[in-house]
Coordinates of C-alpha atoms and ligand atoms in Angstrom, one line a residue:
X1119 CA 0.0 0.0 0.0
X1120 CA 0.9 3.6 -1.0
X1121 CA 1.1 6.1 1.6
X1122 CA -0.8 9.1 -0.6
X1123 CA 0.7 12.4 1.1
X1124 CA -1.5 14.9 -0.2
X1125 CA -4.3 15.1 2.6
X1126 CA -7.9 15.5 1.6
X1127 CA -8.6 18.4 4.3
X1128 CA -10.7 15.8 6.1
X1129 CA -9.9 15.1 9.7
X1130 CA -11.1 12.3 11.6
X1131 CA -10.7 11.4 15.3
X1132 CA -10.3 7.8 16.6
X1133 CA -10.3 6.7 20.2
X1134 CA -9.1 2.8 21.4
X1135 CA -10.4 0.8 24.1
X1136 CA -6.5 0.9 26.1
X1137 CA -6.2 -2.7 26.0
X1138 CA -3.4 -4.4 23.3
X1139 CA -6.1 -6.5 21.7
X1140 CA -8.2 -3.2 20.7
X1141 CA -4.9 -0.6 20.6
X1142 CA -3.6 -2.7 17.6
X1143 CA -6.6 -3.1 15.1
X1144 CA -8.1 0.9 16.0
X1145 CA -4.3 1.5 14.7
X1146 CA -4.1 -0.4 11.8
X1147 CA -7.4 1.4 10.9
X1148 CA -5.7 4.8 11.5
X1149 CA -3.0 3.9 8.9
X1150 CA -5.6 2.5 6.6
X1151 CA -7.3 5.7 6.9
X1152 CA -4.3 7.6 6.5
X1153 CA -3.1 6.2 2.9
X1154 CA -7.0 7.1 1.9
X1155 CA -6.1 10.8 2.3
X1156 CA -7.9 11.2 5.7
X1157 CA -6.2 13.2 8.7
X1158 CA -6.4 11.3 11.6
X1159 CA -6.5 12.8 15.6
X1160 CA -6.3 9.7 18.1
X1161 CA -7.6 10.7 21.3
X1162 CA -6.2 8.1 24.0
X1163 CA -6.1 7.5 27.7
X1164 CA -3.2 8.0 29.6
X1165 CA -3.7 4.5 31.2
X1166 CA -1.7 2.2 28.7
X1167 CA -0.7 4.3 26.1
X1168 CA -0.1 4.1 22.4
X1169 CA 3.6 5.8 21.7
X1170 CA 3.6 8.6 19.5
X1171 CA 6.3 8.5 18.8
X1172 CA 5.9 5.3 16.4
X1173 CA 3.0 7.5 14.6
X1174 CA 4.7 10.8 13.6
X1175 CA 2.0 11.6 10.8
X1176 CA -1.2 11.2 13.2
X1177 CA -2.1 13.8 16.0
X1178 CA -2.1 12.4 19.5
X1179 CA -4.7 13.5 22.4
X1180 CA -3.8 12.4 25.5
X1181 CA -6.9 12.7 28.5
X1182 CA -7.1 12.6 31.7
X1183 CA -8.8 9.1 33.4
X1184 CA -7.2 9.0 36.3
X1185 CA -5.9 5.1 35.9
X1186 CA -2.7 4.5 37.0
X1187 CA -0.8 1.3 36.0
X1188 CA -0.6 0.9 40.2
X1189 CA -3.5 1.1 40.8
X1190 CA -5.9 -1.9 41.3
X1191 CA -8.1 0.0 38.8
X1192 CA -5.9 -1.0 36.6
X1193 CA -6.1 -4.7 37.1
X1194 CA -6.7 -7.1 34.0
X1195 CA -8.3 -9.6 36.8
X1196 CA -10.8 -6.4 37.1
X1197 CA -11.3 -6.1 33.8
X1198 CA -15.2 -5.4 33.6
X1199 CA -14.7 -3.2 36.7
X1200 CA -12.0 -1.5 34.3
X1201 CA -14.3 -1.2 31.5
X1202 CA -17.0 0.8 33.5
X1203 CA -14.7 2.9 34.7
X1204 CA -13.0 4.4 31.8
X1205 CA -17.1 4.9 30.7
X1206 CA -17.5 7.1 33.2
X1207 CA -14.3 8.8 33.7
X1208 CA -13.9 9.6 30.5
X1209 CA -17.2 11.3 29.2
X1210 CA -15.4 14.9 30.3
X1211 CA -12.0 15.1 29.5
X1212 CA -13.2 13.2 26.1
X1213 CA -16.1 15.8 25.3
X1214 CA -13.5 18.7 26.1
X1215 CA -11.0 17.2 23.9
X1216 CA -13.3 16.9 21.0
X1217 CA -14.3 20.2 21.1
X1218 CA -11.1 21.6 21.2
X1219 CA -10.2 19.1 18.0
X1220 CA -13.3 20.1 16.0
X1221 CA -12.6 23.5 16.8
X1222 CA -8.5 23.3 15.4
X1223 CA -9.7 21.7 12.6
X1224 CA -11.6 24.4 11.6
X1225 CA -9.0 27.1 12.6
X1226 CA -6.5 24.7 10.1
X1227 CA -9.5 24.9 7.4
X1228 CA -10.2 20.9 7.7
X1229 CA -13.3 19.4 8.6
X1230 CA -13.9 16.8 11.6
X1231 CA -15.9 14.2 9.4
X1232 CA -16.6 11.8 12.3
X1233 CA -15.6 10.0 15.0
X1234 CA -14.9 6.4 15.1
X1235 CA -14.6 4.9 18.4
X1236 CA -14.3 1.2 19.7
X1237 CA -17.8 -0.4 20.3
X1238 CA -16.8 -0.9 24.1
X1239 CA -16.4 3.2 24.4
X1240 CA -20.1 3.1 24.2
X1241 CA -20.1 6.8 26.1
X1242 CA -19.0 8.4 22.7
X1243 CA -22.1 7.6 21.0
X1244 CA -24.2 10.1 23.8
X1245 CA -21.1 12.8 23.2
X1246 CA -21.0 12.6 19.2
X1247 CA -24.4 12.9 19.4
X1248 CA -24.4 16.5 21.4
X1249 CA -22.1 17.7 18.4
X1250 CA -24.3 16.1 15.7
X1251 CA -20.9 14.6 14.5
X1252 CA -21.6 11.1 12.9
X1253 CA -19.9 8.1 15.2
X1254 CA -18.3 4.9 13.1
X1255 CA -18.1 2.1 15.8
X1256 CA -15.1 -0.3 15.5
X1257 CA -15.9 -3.5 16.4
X1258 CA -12.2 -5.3 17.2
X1259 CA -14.0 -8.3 17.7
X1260 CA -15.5 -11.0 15.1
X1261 CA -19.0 -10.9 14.0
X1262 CA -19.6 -15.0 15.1
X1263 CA -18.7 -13.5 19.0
X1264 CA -21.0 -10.2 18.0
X1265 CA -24.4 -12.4 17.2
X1266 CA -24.3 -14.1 20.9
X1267 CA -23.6 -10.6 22.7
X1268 CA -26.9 -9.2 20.5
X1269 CA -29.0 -12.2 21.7
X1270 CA -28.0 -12.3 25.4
X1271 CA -31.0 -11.2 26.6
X1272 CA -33.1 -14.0 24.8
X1273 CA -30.5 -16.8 25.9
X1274 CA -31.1 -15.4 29.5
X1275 CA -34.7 -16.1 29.2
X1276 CA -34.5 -19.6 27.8
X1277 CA -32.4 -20.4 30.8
X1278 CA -29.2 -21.0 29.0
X1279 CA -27.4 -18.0 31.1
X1280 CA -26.7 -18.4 34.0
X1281 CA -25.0 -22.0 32.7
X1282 CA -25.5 -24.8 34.7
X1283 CA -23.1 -26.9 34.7
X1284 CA -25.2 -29.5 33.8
X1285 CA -25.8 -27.8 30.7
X1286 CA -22.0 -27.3 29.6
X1287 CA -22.4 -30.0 26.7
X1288 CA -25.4 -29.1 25.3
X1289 CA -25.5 -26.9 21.8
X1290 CA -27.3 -24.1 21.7
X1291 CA -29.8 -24.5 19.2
X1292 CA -30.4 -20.6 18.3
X1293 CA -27.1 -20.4 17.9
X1294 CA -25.2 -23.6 16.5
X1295 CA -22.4 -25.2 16.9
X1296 CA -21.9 -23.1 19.7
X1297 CA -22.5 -25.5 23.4
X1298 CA -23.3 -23.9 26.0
X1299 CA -19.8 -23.7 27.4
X1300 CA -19.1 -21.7 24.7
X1301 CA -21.0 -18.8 25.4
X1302 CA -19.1 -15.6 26.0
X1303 CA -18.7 -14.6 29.5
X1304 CA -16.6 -14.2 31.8
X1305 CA -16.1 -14.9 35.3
X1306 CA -17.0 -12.2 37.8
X1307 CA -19.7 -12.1 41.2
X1308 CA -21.4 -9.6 39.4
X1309 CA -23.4 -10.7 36.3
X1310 CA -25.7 -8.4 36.2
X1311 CA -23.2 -5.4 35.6
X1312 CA -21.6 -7.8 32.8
X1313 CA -25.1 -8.3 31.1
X1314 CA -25.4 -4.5 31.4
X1315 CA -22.1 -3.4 29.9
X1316 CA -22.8 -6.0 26.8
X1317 CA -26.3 -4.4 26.4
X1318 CA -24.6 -1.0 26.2
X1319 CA -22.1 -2.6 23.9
X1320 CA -24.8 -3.4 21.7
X1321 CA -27.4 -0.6 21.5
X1322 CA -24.2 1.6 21.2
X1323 CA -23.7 0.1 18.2
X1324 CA -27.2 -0.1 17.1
X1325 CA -27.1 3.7 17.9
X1326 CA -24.2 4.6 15.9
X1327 CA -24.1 5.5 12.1
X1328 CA -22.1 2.2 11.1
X1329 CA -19.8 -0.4 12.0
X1330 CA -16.0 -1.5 10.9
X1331 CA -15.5 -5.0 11.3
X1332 CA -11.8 -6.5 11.7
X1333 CA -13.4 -9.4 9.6
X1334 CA -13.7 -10.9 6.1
X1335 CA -17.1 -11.4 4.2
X1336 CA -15.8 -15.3 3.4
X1337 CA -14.9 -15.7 6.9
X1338 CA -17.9 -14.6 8.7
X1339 CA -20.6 -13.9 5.7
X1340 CA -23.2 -15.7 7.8
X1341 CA -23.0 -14.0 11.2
X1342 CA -22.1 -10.8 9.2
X1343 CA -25.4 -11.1 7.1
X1344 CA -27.7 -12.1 10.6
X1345 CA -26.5 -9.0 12.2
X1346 CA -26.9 -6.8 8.9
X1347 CA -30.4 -7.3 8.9
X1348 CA -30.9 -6.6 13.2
X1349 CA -28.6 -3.3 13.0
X1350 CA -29.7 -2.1 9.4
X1351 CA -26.9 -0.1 9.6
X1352 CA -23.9 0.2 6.9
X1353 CA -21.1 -2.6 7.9
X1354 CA -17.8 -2.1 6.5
X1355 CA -16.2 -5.8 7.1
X1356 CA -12.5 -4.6 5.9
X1357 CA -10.0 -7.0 8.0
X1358 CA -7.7 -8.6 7.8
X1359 CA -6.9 -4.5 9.0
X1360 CA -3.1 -5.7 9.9
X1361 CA -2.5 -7.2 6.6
X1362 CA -3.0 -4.2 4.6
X1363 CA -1.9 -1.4 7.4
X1364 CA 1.8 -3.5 7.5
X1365 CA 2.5 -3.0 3.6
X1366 CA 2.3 0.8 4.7
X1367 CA 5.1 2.3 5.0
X1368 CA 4.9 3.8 8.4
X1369 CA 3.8 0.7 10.1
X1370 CA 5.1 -2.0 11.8
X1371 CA 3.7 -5.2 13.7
X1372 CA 5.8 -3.1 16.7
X1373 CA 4.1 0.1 16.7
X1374 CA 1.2 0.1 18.7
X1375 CA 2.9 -2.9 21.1
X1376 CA 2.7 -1.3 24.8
X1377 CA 5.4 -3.7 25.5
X1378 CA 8.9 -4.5 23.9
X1379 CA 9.2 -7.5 21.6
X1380 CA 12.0 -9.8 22.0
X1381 CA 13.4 -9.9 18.6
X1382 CA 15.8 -12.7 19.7
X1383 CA 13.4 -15.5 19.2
X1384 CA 13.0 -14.5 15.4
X1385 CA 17.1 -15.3 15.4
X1386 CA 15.8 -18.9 17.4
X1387 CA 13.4 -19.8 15.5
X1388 CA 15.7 -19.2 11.9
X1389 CA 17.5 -22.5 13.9
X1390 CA 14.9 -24.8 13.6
X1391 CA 13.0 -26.5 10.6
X1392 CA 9.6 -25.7 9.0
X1393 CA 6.7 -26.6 10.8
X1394 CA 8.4 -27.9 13.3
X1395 CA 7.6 -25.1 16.6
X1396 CA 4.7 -24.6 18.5
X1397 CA 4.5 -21.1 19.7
X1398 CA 2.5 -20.3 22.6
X1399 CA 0.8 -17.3 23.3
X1400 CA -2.0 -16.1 25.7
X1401 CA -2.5 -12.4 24.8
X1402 CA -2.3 -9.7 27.0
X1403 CA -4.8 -10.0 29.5
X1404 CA -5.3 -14.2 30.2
X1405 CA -4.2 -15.4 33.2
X1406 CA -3.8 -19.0 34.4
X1407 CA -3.2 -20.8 37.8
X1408 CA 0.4 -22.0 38.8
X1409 CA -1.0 -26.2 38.0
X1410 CA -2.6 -25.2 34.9
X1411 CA 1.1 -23.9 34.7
X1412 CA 2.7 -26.8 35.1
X1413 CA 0.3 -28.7 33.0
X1414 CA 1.1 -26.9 29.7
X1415 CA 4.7 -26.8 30.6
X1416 CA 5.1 -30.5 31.1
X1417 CA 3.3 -31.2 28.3
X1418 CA 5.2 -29.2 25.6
X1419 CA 8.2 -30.5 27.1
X1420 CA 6.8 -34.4 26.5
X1421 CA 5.7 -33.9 23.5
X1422 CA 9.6 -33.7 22.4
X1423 CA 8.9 -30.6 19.9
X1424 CA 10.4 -27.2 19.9
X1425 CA 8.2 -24.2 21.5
X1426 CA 8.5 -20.9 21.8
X1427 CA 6.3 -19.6 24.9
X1428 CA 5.1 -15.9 25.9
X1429 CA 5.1 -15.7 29.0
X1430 CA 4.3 -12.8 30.6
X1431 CA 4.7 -10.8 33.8
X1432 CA 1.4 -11.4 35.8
X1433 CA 0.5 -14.3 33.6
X1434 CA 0.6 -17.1 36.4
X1435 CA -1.6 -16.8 39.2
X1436 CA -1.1 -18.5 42.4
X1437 CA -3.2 -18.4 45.3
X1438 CA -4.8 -15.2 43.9
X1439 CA -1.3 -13.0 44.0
X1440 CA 0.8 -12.9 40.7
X1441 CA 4.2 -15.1 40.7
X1442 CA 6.9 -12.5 39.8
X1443 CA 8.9 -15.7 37.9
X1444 CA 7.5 -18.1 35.9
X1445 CA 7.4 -21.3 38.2
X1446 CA 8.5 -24.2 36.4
X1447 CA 9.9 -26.8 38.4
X1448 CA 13.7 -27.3 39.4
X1449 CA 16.3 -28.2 36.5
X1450 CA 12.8 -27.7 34.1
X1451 CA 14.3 -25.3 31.4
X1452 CA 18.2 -27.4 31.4
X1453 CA 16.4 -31.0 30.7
X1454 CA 15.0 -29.1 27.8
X1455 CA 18.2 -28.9 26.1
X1456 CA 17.6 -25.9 24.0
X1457 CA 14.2 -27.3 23.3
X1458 CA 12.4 -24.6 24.6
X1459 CA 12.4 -20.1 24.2
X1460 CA 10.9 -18.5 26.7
X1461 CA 9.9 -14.6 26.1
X1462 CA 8.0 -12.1 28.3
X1463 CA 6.4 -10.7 25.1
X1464 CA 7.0 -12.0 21.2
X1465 CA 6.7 -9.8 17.4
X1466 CA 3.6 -12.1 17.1
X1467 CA 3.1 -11.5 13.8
X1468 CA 6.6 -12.1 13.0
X1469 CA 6.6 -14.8 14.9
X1470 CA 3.9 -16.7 13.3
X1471 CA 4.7 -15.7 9.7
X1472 CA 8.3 -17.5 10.0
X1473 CA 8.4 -20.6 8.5
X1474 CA 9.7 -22.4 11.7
X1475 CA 6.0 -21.7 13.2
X1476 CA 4.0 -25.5 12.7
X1477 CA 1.3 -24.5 15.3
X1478 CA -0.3 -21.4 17.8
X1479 CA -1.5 -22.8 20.9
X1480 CA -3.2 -19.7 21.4
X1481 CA -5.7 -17.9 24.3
X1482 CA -7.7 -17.3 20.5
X1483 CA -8.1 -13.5 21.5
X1484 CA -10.0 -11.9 17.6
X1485 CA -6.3 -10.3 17.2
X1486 CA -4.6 -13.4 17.5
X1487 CA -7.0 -15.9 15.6
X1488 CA -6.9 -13.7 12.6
X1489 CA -3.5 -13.6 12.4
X1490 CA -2.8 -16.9 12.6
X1491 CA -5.5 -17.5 9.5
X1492 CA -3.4 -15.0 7.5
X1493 CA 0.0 -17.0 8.1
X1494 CA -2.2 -19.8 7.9
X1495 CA -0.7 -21.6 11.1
X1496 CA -3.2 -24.3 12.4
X1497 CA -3.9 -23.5 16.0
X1498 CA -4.8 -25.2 19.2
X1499 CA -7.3 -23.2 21.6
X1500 CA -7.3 -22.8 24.7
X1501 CA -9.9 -19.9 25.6
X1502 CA -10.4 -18.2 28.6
X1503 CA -13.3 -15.7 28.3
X1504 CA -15.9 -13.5 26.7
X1505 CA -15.5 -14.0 22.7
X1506 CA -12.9 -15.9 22.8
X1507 CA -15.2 -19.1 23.8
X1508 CA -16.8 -18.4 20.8
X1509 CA -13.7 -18.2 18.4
X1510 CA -12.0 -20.9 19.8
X1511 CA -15.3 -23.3 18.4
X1512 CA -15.6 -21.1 15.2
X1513 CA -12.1 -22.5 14.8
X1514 CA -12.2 -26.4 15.8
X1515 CA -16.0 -26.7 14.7
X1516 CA -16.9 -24.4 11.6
X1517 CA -13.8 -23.3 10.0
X1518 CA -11.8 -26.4 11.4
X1519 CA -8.6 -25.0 10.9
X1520 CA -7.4 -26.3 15.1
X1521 CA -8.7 -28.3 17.6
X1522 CA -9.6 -27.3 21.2
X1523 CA -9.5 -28.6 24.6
X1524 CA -12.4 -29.4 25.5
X1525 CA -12.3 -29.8 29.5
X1526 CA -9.4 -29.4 32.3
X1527 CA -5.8 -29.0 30.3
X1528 CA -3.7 -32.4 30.9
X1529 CA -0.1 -33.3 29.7
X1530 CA -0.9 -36.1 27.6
X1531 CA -4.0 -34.4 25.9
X1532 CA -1.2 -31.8 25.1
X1533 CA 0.9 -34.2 23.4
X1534 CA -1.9 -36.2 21.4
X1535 CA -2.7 -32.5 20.2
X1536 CA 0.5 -31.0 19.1
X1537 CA 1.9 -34.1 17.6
X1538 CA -1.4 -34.4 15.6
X1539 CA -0.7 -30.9 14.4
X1540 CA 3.0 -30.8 13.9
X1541 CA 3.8 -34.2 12.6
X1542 CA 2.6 -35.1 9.2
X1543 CA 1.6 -38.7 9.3
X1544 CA -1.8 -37.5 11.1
X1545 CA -4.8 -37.3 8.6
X1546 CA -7.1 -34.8 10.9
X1547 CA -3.9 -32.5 11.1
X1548 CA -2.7 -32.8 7.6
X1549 CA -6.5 -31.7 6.5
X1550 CA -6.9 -28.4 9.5
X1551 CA -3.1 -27.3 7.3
X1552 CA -5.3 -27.4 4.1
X1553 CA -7.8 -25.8 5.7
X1554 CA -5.9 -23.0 7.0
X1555 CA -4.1 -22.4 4.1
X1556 CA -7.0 -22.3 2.2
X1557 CA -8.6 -19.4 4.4
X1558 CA -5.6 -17.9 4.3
X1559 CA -5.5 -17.7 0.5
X1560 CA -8.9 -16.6 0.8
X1561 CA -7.9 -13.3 3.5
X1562 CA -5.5 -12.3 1.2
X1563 CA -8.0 -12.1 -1.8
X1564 CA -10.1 -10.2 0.2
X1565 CA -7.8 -7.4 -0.1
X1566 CA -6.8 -7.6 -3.6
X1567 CA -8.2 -4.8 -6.2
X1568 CA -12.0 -6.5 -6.9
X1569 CA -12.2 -8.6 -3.2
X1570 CA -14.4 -8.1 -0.6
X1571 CA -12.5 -5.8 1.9
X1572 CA -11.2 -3.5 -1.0
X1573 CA -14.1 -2.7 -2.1
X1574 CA -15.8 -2.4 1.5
X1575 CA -13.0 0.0 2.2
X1576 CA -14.0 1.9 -0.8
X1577 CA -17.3 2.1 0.4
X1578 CA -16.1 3.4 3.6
X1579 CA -14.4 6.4 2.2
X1580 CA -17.2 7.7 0.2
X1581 CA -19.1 7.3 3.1
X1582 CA -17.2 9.3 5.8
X1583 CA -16.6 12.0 2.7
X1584 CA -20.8 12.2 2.5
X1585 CA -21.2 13.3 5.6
X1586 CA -21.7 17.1 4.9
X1587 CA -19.2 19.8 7.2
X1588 CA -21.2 21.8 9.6
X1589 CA -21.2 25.3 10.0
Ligands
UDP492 N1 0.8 -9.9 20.9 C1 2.1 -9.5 20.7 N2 3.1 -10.2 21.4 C2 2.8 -11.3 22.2 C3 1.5 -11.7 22.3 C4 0.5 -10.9 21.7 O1 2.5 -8.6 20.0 O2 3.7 -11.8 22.7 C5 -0.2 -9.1 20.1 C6 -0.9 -10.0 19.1 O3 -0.2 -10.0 17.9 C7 -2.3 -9.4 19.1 C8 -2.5 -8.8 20.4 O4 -1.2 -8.7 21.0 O5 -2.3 -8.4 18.0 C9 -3.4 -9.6 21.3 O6 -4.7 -9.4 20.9 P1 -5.8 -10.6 21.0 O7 -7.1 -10.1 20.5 O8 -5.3 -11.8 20.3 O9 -5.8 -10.9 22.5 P2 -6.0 -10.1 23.9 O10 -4.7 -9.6 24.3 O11 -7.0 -8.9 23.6 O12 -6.6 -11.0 24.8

């Protein structure tokens, strides 16, 4: 992709939910945006940060929220607790800092065509709406995750929520393949504040003037065309956004990382054959217990094949308190022999797109899913919560491109499921590799001149240049 530098004297502003998973596709978009001619303004939070720095052609707006990376406000394990807050805290420096934006603009002779804001920020849609300035919702998520959040309410009246754990098994028949263990929540004493933030969620959306999707039409047309007709809004599904965004050339997979990337596993990895690693990657925000721990690290190290593992700080939970170190047990890491990397934070995409990487034994966050379809690395899911229940079976069950765990994590399970991946000889594996290849053929048309996301992305341009400058 081209970056065109003469601007178009349209200005639009952009504000990410501060997490990594929703800092990194609201990003990509920018860039997108920014080859099309469009100014861009991101407003952020001061909790978790993009870096400016990496973004010298885009406008940053810091505000004030009051988060501070010590304080247990800003705990992942708080996480819908976290969400609220930066709803309410931020309505005031947010509505202050658009006016001043709109208001620069016009002193600079551009106009502030809209705002696009991630469908979690729901509180933008009642500010947009006091400056009659359209709002563009960015849903960093996939559709399949999207049409369970939109029914919640009826799945809470046919008794499927709260589950029972009688009930884990069963499918949900509005909603198929998806059992109801697979539903998207997450675990918290308060449920009721959870079923209110995903209403908000979703009449935010209704509310707004369209939707971006991080998605492909040949990935998700189904779930895509169920909540066309519910929203009967405009949806702009123009993802892969990271494939396109990193031909820029202003972007790279490191930009918008809030932490470093060891580079020195790219360097490992060059050491060992095709195919032959599994990397292992949780995201940013899953956490698991010091056994499930030891679990997954006795069974990579059984199953004899090389594996590069994120592990990072906070990631291990025991007795409710974070271990500073990893706690693998004595003499672990030398009976590896060189085996095993062990990083606190990887160049994912990097990472997967090197020819070393057989499998992603991955957390299946939207982010991460996606770009293991586009390096078309077969994956193994382990999910944790919210959509990521819902991706992890959209992978092993519709697109069957990985296989899940299906109950507790144990070492021999872990074996059975990576040697079935990585070594060649097993039918089930050797088909999920066509499978994945074959959707990742299928991304990458997306974006060539004629496919599906091009031409949505067209479509998205002439519609933020419709809406009409106000005097
Ligand atoms: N990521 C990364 N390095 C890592 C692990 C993850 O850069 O070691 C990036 C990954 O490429 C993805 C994002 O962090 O873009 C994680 O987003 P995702 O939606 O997969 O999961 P979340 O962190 O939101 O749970």
């Amino acid at each position: 992709m081209r970056m065109e530098k003469q601007r178009n004297g349209v200005r639009l502003v952009l504000l990410p939910l501060p997490f990594q998973g929703h800092i990194n596709p609201m990003l990509h978009l920018a860039n997108i945006l920014y080859s099309k001619g469009f100014s861009i303004t991101i407003i952020h939070t001061t909790f978790n940060s993009p870096n400016p720095l990496n973004y010298p052609h885009f406008t940053f707006c810091p505000i004030q929220d009051g988060i501070t990376t010590q304080s247990d406000d800003s705990s992942s394990l708080n996480l819908l607790h976290l969400i609220i807050l930066l709803n309410i805290r931020c309505v005031t420096p947010f509505r202050d800092m658009l006016a001043k934006v709109i208001s620069d603009a016009r002193d600079n002779k551009e106009h502030v065509a809209c705002l696009i804001s991630d469908g979690l920020f729901y509180f933008t849609q009642g500010v947009s709406n006091t400056f009659e300035l359209p709002r563009i919702a960015l849903r960093e998520g996939g559709a399949s995750s999207f049409v369970p959040f939109v029914l919640f309410p009826l799945l809470i009246d046919r008794g499927y929520i709260p589950i029972q754990d009688s009930q884990l098994e069963e499918t949900v028949t509005e909603i198929p393949p998806l059992k109801v263990k697979d539903l998207p929540l997450i675990d918290t004493k308060e449920p009721e504040k959870y079923y209110k933030e995903l209403s908000n969620l979703v009449e935010g959306t209704k509310a707004s003037c369209g939707v971006i999707w991080n998605s492909f039409e040949d990935l998700e047309s189904s779930p895509l065309s169920y909540l066309r007709q519910e929203f009967q809004i405009p949806f702009f599904p123009i993802g892969p956004f990271h494939k396109y965004s990193s031909s820029s050339l202003s972007s790279s997979s490191s930009s918008s990382s809030l932490l470093t990337q060891d580079q020195s596993c790219i360097s490992w990895l060059d050491r060992h054959k095709p195919n032959s690693v599994i990397y292992v990657s949780f995201g940013s925000l899953a956490a698991i217990t010091a056994a499930k721990f030891l679990e997954i690290a006795w069974g990579l190290a059984s199953s004899m094949h090389p594996f590069l593992w994120v592990i990072r700080k906070g990631m291990v939970i025991d007795d409710g308190k974070e271990c500073l170190d990893p706690p693998f047990p004595a003499g672990f890491i030398d009976n590896l022999e060189g085996r095993g990397y062990i990083v606190k934070w990887a160049p994912q995409q990097e990472v997967l797109a090197h020819k070393a990487v057989g499998a992603f034994w991955t957390h299946c966050g939207w982010n991460s899913t996606l770009e293991s379809i586009c390096e078309g690395v077969p994956m193994i899911c382990m999910p944790f919560f919210t959509d990521q229940k819902v991706n992890a079976r959209y992978v092993s069950s519709v697109w069957k491109i990985g296989v899940q765990f299906e109950g507790e994590v144990k070492r021999e399970e872990v074996v059975k499921m990576i040697r079935g991946l990585i070594e060649g000889n097993n039918k089930e594996g050797s088909q999920i590799r066509e499978r994945v290849l074959d959707l990742k053929e299928k991304a990458r048309v997306s974006w060539n001149h004629g496919g599906s996301s091009y031409t949505y992305l067209d479509a998205l341009v002439n519609f933020i240049l419709s809406f009409e400058p106000k005097r």
